Coordinates of C-alpha atoms and ligand atoms in Angstrom, one line a residue:
Chain W
X1 CA 0.0 0.0 0.0
X2 CA 1.2 3.5 -0.9
X3 CA 2.5 5.6 2.0
X4 CA 0.0 8.4 2.4
X5 CA 2.8 10.9 3.3
X6 CA 4.7 10.4 0.1
X7 CA 3.5 12.4 -2.9
X8 CA 3.0 10.8 -6.3
X9 CA 4.3 12.6 -9.3
X10 CA 1.7 14.2 -11.6
X11 CA 2.1 16.2 -14.7
X12 CA -0.1 19.2 -15.6
X13 CA -1.9 18.1 -18.7
X14 CA -4.4 21.0 -19.1
X15 CA -4.8 24.5 -17.7
X16 CA -8.0 26.6 -17.9
X17 CA -7.6 30.2 -16.8
X18 CA -11.0 30.7 -15.1
X19 CA -10.5 34.1 -13.7
X20 CA -7.5 36.4 -13.3
X21 CA -6.6 34.8 -9.9
X22 CA -8.1 31.3 -10.5
X23 CA -7.0 28.4 -12.7
X24 CA -8.2 24.8 -13.2
X25 CA -5.5 22.2 -13.6
X26 CA -6.0 18.8 -15.1
X27 CA -3.3 16.4 -13.8
X28 CA -2.2 13.0 -15.1
X29 CA 0.1 10.6 -13.3
X30 CA 3.6 10.7 -14.6
X31 CA 4.9 7.9 -12.3
X32 CA 3.4 4.5 -12.2
X33 CA 0.0 5.5 -10.6
X34 CA -3.1 4.0 -12.1
X35 CA -6.5 5.8 -12.6
X36 CA -7.5 8.0 -9.8
X37 CA -10.8 7.6 -8.0
X38 CA -12.4 9.9 -5.4
X39 CA -15.7 10.8 -3.9
X40 CA -17.3 14.3 -4.4
X41 CA -16.1 16.7 -1.7
X42 CA -12.7 15.0 -1.1
X43 CA -9.4 16.8 -1.4
X44 CA -5.8 16.2 -2.3
X45 CA -2.6 17.7 -0.9
X46 CA -0.8 19.4 -3.9
X47 CA 2.9 19.9 -3.5
X48 CA 4.6 22.6 -5.5
X49 CA 8.2 21.5 -5.4
X50 CA 10.4 23.9 -3.5
X51 CA 7.5 25.9 -2.2
X52 CA 5.1 23.8 -0.1
X53 CA 2.0 21.7 0.0
X54 CA -1.6 22.9 0.3
X55 CA -5.0 21.1 0.5
X56 CA -7.1 21.6 -2.6
X57 CA -10.5 20.0 -3.3
X58 CA -11.0 17.9 -6.4
X59 CA -13.3 19.8 -8.8
X60 CA -13.7 17.3 -11.6
X61 CA -16.2 14.6 -12.4
X62 CA -15.9 11.3 -10.5
X63 CA -16.8 9.5 -13.8
X64 CA -13.8 11.0 -15.6
X65 CA -10.8 9.1 -14.5
X66 CA -8.5 10.3 -17.2
X67 CA -7.4 13.4 -15.2
X68 CA -7.4 14.7 -11.7
X69 CA -9.0 18.2 -11.8
X70 CA -8.4 21.0 -9.2
X71 CA -9.5 24.6 -9.3
X72 CA -7.2 26.9 -7.4
X73 CA -7.4 30.5 -6.4
X74 CA -4.2 32.4 -5.7
X75 CA -4.4 33.7 -2.1
X76 CA -0.8 33.2 -1.0
X77 CA 2.6 31.9 -2.2
X78 CA 1.8 28.2 -2.7
X79 CA -1.7 28.7 -4.2
X80 CA -0.3 31.4 -6.5
X81 CA 2.5 29.2 -7.7
X82 CA 0.0 26.4 -8.4
X83 CA -2.1 28.7 -10.5
X84 CA 1.0 29.7 -12.5
X85 CA 1.8 26.1 -13.6
X86 CA 1.8 25.4 -17.3
X87 CA 1.2 22.2 -19.2
X88 CA 4.1 19.8 -18.8
X89 CA 5.0 21.1 -15.3
X90 CA 5.1 18.6 -12.5
X91 CA 3.5 18.6 -9.0
X92 CA 3.4 16.1 -6.1
X93 CA -0.1 14.8 -5.2
X94 CA -1.2 12.9 -2.1
X95 CA -4.8 11.8 -1.7
X96 CA -7.7 11.6 -1.9
X97 CA -8.5 12.5 1.7
X98 CA -11.5 13.3 3.8
X99 CA -15.2 12.9 3.9
X100 CA -17.5 13.5 1.0
X101 CA -20.8 15.2 0.2
X102 CA -23.7 12.8 1.1
X103 CA -24.9 12.3 -2.5
X104 CA -26.3 8.8 -1.8
X105 CA -28.0 9.9 1.4
X106 CA -29.6 12.8 -0.6
X107 CA -31.3 10.5 -3.1
X108 CA -35.1 10.9 -3.0
X109 CA -34.7 14.5 -1.6
X110 CA -34.6 17.9 -3.2
X111 CA -30.9 19.0 -3.3
X112 CA -30.1 22.7 -2.6
X113 CA -26.6 23.9 -3.2
X114 CA -25.6 27.2 -1.6
X115 CA -22.2 28.5 -2.5
X116 CA -20.1 31.5 -3.2
X117 CA -16.8 32.4 -4.8
X118 CA -14.3 29.6 -5.1
X119 CA -16.7 27.4 -3.0
X120 CA -18.3 26.2 -6.2
X121 CA -15.2 24.2 -7.0
X122 CA -15.5 21.7 -4.2
X123 CA -19.2 21.3 -5.0
X124 CA -18.8 20.7 -8.7
X125 CA -18.2 16.9 -8.4
X126 CA -21.5 16.7 -6.4
X127 CA -23.3 18.8 -9.1
X128 CA -21.9 16.4 -11.8
X129 CA -23.1 13.4 -9.7
X130 CA -26.6 14.7 -9.3
X131 CA -26.8 15.7 -13.0
X132 CA -25.6 12.2 -14.1
X133 CA -28.2 10.6 -11.7
X134 CA -30.9 13.2 -12.1
X135 CA -33.8 10.8 -11.8
X136 CA -32.7 9.8 -8.3
X137 CA -33.3 13.3 -6.9
X138 CA -36.2 15.7 -6.5
X139 CA -35.7 19.4 -7.3
X140 CA -32.2 20.5 -7.9
X141 CA -31.3 24.1 -7.0
X142 CA -27.9 25.7 -7.3
X143 CA -27.6 29.1 -5.6
X144 CA -24.3 30.9 -6.3
X145 CA -22.9 34.3 -5.2
X146 CA -19.9 36.2 -6.4
X147 CA -18.5 39.6 -5.8
X148 CA -19.1 41.0 -9.3
X149 CA -20.2 39.5 -12.6
X150 CA -16.5 39.3 -13.6
X151 CA -15.8 37.1 -10.6
X152 CA -18.3 34.3 -11.5
X153 CA -16.5 31.0 -11.6
X154 CA -17.5 28.3 -14.2
X155 CA -19.7 30.9 -15.8
X156 CA -20.4 28.9 -19.0
X157 CA -21.1 25.8 -17.1
X158 CA -23.6 27.6 -14.8
X159 CA -25.2 28.9 -18.0
X160 CA -25.5 25.5 -19.5
X161 CA -26.9 24.0 -16.3
X162 CA -29.4 26.8 -16.2
X163 CA -30.5 26.0 -19.7
X164 CA -31.5 22.5 -18.7
X165 CA -35.2 22.2 -17.7
X166 CA -34.5 20.2 -14.6
X167 CA -32.1 22.5 -12.6
X168 CA -32.8 25.9 -11.0
X169 CA -29.7 27.9 -11.1
X170 CA -29.8 31.3 -9.4
X171 CA -26.8 33.5 -9.5
X172 CA -26.3 36.8 -7.6
X173 CA -23.5 39.3 -7.3
X174 CA -22.8 41.8 -4.5
X175 CA -22.8 44.7 -6.9
X176 CA -22.8 45.2 -10.6
X177 CA -23.0 47.7 -13.5
X178 CA -26.2 48.2 -15.4
X179 CA -25.1 45.8 -18.2
X180 CA -25.7 42.9 -15.7
X181 CA -29.3 41.9 -16.0
X182 CA -29.2 39.3 -13.2
X183 CA -29.7 39.4 -9.5
X184 CA -27.8 41.7 -7.2
X185 CA -27.8 41.0 -3.5
X186 CA -26.3 38.6 -1.0
X187 CA -26.5 34.9 -1.8
X188 CA -28.6 34.1 1.2
X189 CA -31.5 36.1 -0.2
X190 CA -31.7 33.5 -3.0
X191 CA -32.5 30.9 -0.3
X192 CA -35.8 32.7 0.3
X193 CA -36.7 32.8 -3.3
X194 CA -35.7 29.3 -4.4
X195 CA -38.3 26.6 -5.0
X196 CA -37.7 23.5 -2.9
X197 CA -39.5 21.5 -0.3
X198 CA -37.7 22.3 3.0
X199 CA -39.0 19.1 4.7
X200 CA -37.5 16.9 2.0
X201 CA -34.3 18.8 1.2
X202 CA -30.6 18.1 1.7
X203 CA -28.5 21.3 1.5
X204 CA -24.8 21.4 0.6
X205 CA -23.1 24.6 1.6
X206 CA -19.6 25.6 0.7
X207 CA -18.0 29.0 0.7
X208 CA -16.2 31.5 2.9
X209 CA -17.1 30.9 6.5
X210 CA -18.9 34.3 6.8
X211 CA -21.1 33.3 3.9
X212 CA -22.0 30.0 5.6
X213 CA -22.8 31.8 8.8
X214 CA -25.5 33.7 6.9
X215 CA -26.6 30.8 4.7
X216 CA -27.4 28.4 7.5
X217 CA -29.9 30.6 9.3
X218 CA -31.5 31.4 5.9
X219 CA -31.9 27.6 5.3
X220 CA -33.2 27.1 8.9
X221 CA -35.6 30.0 8.3
X222 CA -37.0 28.1 5.3
X223 CA -37.4 25.0 7.5
X224 CA -34.3 22.9 6.6
X225 CA -33.0 21.4 9.8
X226 CA -29.3 21.3 10.7
X227 CA -29.2 17.6 10.3
X228 CA -29.8 17.9 6.6
X229 CA -27.4 20.8 6.0
X230 CA -23.8 19.7 5.1
X231 CA -20.9 22.1 5.1
X232 CA -17.3 21.9 3.9
X233 CA -14.8 23.4 6.4
X234 CA -11.3 24.7 5.8
X235 CA -8.5 24.7 8.3
X236 CA -4.7 24.8 7.7
X237 CA -3.3 21.3 7.1
X238 CA 0.0 19.5 7.2
X239 CA -0.3 15.7 7.3
X240 CA -3.9 15.4 6.0
X241 CA -4.2 11.9 7.7
X242 CA -5.2 12.8 11.2
X243 CA -1.7 12.7 12.8
X244 CA -0.3 16.1 13.3
X245 CA -3.3 18.0 14.8
X246 CA -2.8 21.0 12.6
X247 CA -6.4 21.0 11.4
X248 CA -8.0 20.5 14.8
X249 CA -11.6 21.8 15.0
X250 CA -13.0 21.2 18.5
X251 CA -12.7 17.4 18.9
X252 CA -12.5 16.9 15.2
X253 CA -9.7 16.8 12.6
X254 CA -10.9 18.5 9.5
X255 CA -8.7 16.4 7.3
X256 CA -10.1 13.1 8.6
X257 CA -13.5 13.8 10.1
X258 CA -14.2 16.5 7.5
X259 CA -13.9 18.5 5.4
X260 CA -17.6 17.8 4.8
X261 CA -19.6 17.7 8.1
X262 CA -23.3 17.4 8.8
X263 CA -23.9 20.9 10.2
X264 CA -25.7 19.4 13.3
X265 CA -22.4 17.8 14.3
X266 CA -20.5 21.1 14.4
X267 CA -23.2 23.6 15.1
X268 CA -21.9 24.4 18.6
X269 CA -18.3 24.7 17.4
X270 CA -19.4 26.9 14.6
X271 CA -20.6 29.5 17.1
X272 CA -17.3 29.4 19.0
X273 CA -14.8 32.1 18.1
X274 CA -11.4 30.9 17.4
X275 CA -8.3 33.0 18.0
Chain B
X1 CA -65.6 51.0 -2.9
X2 CA -65.1 48.1 -5.4
X3 CA -61.6 49.4 -6.1
X4 CA -60.6 49.3 -2.4
X5 CA -61.9 45.7 -2.1
X6 CA -59.8 44.7 -5.2
X7 CA -56.8 46.5 -3.7
X8 CA -57.5 44.7 -0.4
X9 CA -57.3 41.4 -2.2
X10 CA -54.1 42.4 -4.0
X11 CA -52.5 43.3 -0.6
X12 CA -53.7 40.0 0.9
X13 CA -52.0 38.1 -1.9
X14 CA -48.7 39.9 -1.4
X15 CA -46.4 38.2 1.1
X16 CA -45.6 41.5 2.8
X17 CA -49.2 42.0 4.0
X18 CA -50.5 38.5 3.9
X19 CA -50.6 38.0 7.7
X20 CA -52.0 41.4 8.4
X21 CA -55.5 41.8 10.0
X22 CA -58.3 42.6 7.6
X23 CA -59.1 46.0 9.1
X24 CA -55.5 47.3 8.9
X25 CA -55.2 45.9 5.3
X26 CA -58.4 47.6 4.2
X27 CA -57.2 50.9 5.7
X28 CA -54.0 50.6 3.8
X29 CA -55.8 49.6 0.6
X30 CA -57.4 53.0 0.6
X31 CA -53.9 54.5 -0.1
X32 CA -53.0 52.0 -2.9
X33 CA -53.1 52.0 -6.7
X34 CA -51.8 49.7 -9.4
X35 CA -49.0 50.8 -11.8
X36 CA -47.0 49.2 -14.5
X37 CA -43.4 50.2 -15.2
X38 CA -41.8 49.3 -18.6
X39 CA -38.2 48.1 -18.5
X40 CA -35.9 51.0 -18.0
X41 CA -38.4 53.4 -16.4
X42 CA -37.6 54.8 -13.0
X43 CA -39.8 54.3 -10.0
X44 CA -38.0 57.1 -8.2
X45 CA -34.7 59.1 -8.2
X46 CA -32.3 60.0 -5.4
X47 CA -33.3 63.2 -3.7
X48 CA -36.9 63.0 -4.9
X49 CA -39.8 63.2 -2.4
X50 CA -40.3 59.8 -0.8
X51 CA -44.1 60.0 -0.9
X52 CA -44.8 56.4 -1.8
X53 CA -43.5 52.8 -1.5
X54 CA -44.0 49.9 -3.8
X55 CA -45.0 46.3 -3.6
X56 CA -43.6 44.3 -6.5
X57 CA -46.2 42.0 -7.9
X58 CA -44.4 40.8 -11.0
X59 CA -41.0 41.8 -12.5
X60 CA -37.8 43.1 -11.0
X61 CA -36.5 46.5 -9.8
X62 CA -32.9 47.5 -9.6
X63 CA -31.9 49.8 -6.7
X64 CA -29.0 51.9 -8.0
X65 CA -26.4 54.3 -6.8
X66 CA -25.8 57.2 -9.2
X67 CA -22.1 57.8 -9.6
X68 CA -21.2 61.1 -11.2
X69 CA -19.4 60.7 -14.5
X70 CA -19.8 56.9 -14.4
X71 CA -22.4 54.2 -15.0
X72 CA -24.7 53.7 -12.0
X73 CA -23.9 50.8 -9.7
X74 CA -26.7 48.3 -9.0
X75 CA -26.8 47.5 -5.3
X76 CA -29.8 45.2 -5.1
X77 CA -32.5 43.7 -7.2
X78 CA -36.0 43.3 -5.8
X79 CA -38.5 40.8 -7.1
X80 CA -42.1 39.8 -6.9
X81 CA -43.2 39.5 -3.3
X82 CA -40.8 42.1 -2.1
X83 CA -41.1 45.8 -1.3
X84 CA -39.2 48.8 -2.6
X85 CA -38.4 51.8 -0.5
X86 CA -38.6 52.8 3.1
X87 CA -37.4 56.4 3.0
X88 CA -41.1 57.4 3.2
X89 CA -40.9 56.4 6.9
X90 CA -38.0 58.6 7.9
X91 CA -37.8 62.4 7.8
X92 CA -37.0 64.3 5.7
X93 CA -38.8 61.7 3.4
X94 CA -36.3 61.8 0.5
X95 CA -35.1 58.9 -1.6
X96 CA -31.5 58.1 -1.1
X97 CA -31.1 55.9 -4.2
X98 CA -32.6 55.4 -7.6
X99 CA -35.0 52.5 -8.4
X100 CA -35.4 51.3 -12.0
X101 CA -37.6 48.6 -13.5
X102 CA -35.3 45.9 -15.0
X103 CA -38.1 44.3 -16.9
X104 CA -41.9 45.0 -17.3
X105 CA -42.9 45.4 -13.7
X106 CA -46.3 45.5 -12.0
X107 CA -46.4 47.2 -8.7
X108 CA -48.9 48.4 -6.1
X109 CA -48.0 52.0 -5.3
X110 CA -48.9 53.0 -1.7
X111 CA -49.3 56.7 -1.2
X112 CA -47.1 57.4 1.8
X113 CA -48.5 60.9 2.6
X114 CA -51.9 59.3 3.0
X115 CA -50.4 56.5 5.1
X116 CA -48.4 58.7 7.3
X117 CA -51.5 60.7 8.1
X118 CA -53.4 57.5 9.0
X119 CA -50.4 56.2 11.1
X120 CA -50.4 59.5 13.1
X121 CA -53.9 58.8 14.1
X122 CA -53.9 55.0 14.5
X123 CA -50.9 53.7 16.5
X124 CA -52.0 50.1 15.9
X125 CA -51.7 50.6 12.1
X126 CA -48.3 52.3 12.6
X127 CA -47.2 49.3 14.6
X128 CA -48.4 46.8 11.9
X129 CA -46.4 48.7 9.3
X130 CA -43.2 49.2 11.4
X131 CA -43.4 45.5 12.3
X132 CA -43.0 44.7 8.6
X133 CA -40.5 47.4 7.6
X134 CA -38.1 47.0 10.5
X135 CA -37.1 43.4 9.4
X136 CA -36.7 44.6 5.8
X137 CA -34.3 47.4 7.1
X138 CA -32.5 44.9 9.4
X139 CA -32.0 42.5 6.5
X140 CA -30.6 45.2 4.3
X141 CA -28.2 46.4 7.1
X142 CA -27.0 42.8 7.6
X143 CA -26.5 42.4 3.8
X144 CA -24.6 45.7 3.7
X145 CA -22.3 44.4 6.5
X146 CA -21.9 41.1 4.8
X147 CA -20.7 42.9 1.7
X148 CA -18.4 45.2 3.7
X149 CA -16.4 42.2 4.6
X150 CA -15.9 41.5 0.9
X151 CA -16.2 37.8 1.7
X152 CA -15.4 36.5 -1.7
X153 CA -12.7 39.0 -2.4
X154 CA -9.0 38.3 -2.5
X155 CA -7.5 38.8 1.0
X156 CA -4.6 40.7 -0.6
X157 CA -6.8 42.9 -2.8
Ligands
LIG1 C1 -10.1 20.8 2.7 C2 -9.7 22.0 1.9 C3 -10.0 22.2 0.6 C4 -9.6 23.3 -0.1 N1 -10.0 23.4 -1.4 C5 -9.6 24.5 -2.1 C6 -9.9 24.6 -3.5 O1 -10.5 23.7 -4.1 N2 -9.4 25.7 -4.2 C7 -8.7 26.7 -3.6 O2 -8.3 27.6 -4.2 N3 -8.4 26.6 -2.2 C8 -8.8 25.5 -1.5 N4 -8.5 25.4 -0.2 C9 -7.8 26.6 0.4 C10 -6.3 26.4 0.2 O3 -5.8 25.3 0.8 C11 -5.6 27.7 0.7 O4 -5.9 28.8 -0.1 C12 -4.1 27.5 0.7 O5 -3.7 26.6 1.6 C13 -3.4 28.8 0.9 O6 -2.0 28.6 1.0 P1 -0.9 29.6 0.5 O7 0.4 29.2 0.8 O8 -1.2 30.0 -1.0 O9 -1.3 30.9 1.3 P2 -0.9 31.3 2.7 O10 0.5 31.9 2.7 O11 -1.1 30.2 3.6 O12 -2.0 32.4 3.0 C14 -1.9 33.7 2.4 C15 -3.1 34.5 2.7 O13 -4.3 33.9 2.3 C16 -5.1 33.7 3.4 N5 -5.8 32.4 3.2 C17 -5.3 31.2 3.5 N6 -6.2 30.3 3.2 C18 -7.2 30.9 2.7 C19 -8.5 30.5 2.2 N7 -8.8 29.2 2.2 N8 -9.4 31.4 1.8 C20 -9.1 32.7 1.8 N9 -7.9 33.2 2.2 C21 -7.0 32.3 2.7 C22 -4.2 33.7 4.6 O14 -5.0 34.1 5.8 C23 -3.2 34.7 4.2 O15 -3.7 36.0 4.4 C24 -8.9 24.3 0.6 C25 -8.6 24.2 1.9 C26 -9.0 23.1 2.6 C27 -8.6 22.9 4.0
LIG2 S1 -3.7 17.9 8.9 FE1 -2.6 16.7 10.4 S2 -4.2 16.1 11.6 FE2 -5.3 17.1 10.0

């Protein structure tokens, strides 16, 4: 069995410049690794040689095993260096790690996705899963917020999902010029307008923590209980296998017990202010 | 009389007034009228007298900030089931932003001068209205604070 602390060598096979600070990398094994499989919501540790290693969610389709896909936003030195990679460059990869979105548990329910900014990337595999198994779910609602129209991630994909007759996609931005004909306002206001049956809904929430703090009461306000709200948490990581304690969150380790948690499990922690 | 009854029904159908008692709703209905705004037409402009407020029945309204020499910035869009404007409640009763119909929009316009007069005389009516407007204001304040943190923005920006 492979040592989970030793990265495998992967080659950048494809780069999509999504936004000025965000890129999607398609990676293929350049060592002897076979096809990569993962569950929606899981993450890998990506190692930029000479710089460092960071956790990044897998943003591709679980059914496409030809490439491992990650969407990265440059916020600091390692994430920036990753977004600057070009086809042919190599990275180290460890994973997949962590818990996943409850896509099987959600079967038979309406599925409501509430997300903002780069938070759409960790949810994209769950979206692909629901779309490929559309008949197993009730209503499917995607609520997405971005800062401005120019900051909308996966814009053409959002547009194509919206053009299907079996998905409700509502996008909102914090502010816009007049040329934007869509919604303006905080993402949580979309929760009030979206059509779903709160008593039979599973909600998947991923975005900046402040956004989640607003989104969860909005979902509760519509009648979705904490037990059916799932959130993806982020904490700094080192080992990613539950050994070092870097990602400790109350009595949990985000790398092993998360990153996806049923909100009911962490609701009390969520209210606690960390230093 | 028939008109007031119809307006009473329109108010009853609108989420903002749905749970209001019949008597208060009928009083308010006396200050209401229907209006249609074609896409692009303004409901009101910054600095104008805030002598009305609007219940959106169908369509969408953009609340805009006019920026001299630049295109206006859209701060919020309001949709069917929502209300537009609360400057009519606060002296000096002037609009602080512009509001423009984004698409063909049907609204109920409530005459604020008429309502303010009735509210002065009937505290219960005033309470019913404040009870509905205060959460709208609180929601907008919270949303403004949310945006101030620029949550999606680059931490280095
Ligand atoms: C489970 C998990 C999944 C993740 N998935 C993704 C993903 O799919 N795509 C992606 O782009 N990022 C993702 N992240 C976040 C990513 O790991 C961090 O952005 C990265 O570790 C930052 O490292 P750095 O060296 O570039 O920046 P650092 O030097 O560590 O930080 C630079 C600056 O950025 C701030 N910062 C650090 N992390 C974040 C963050 N998450 N959000 C906003 N600001 C931050 C720091 O406070 C600091 O001010 C994920 C994190 C976790 C824990
Ligand atoms: S990163 Fe080491 S315990 Fe989670």
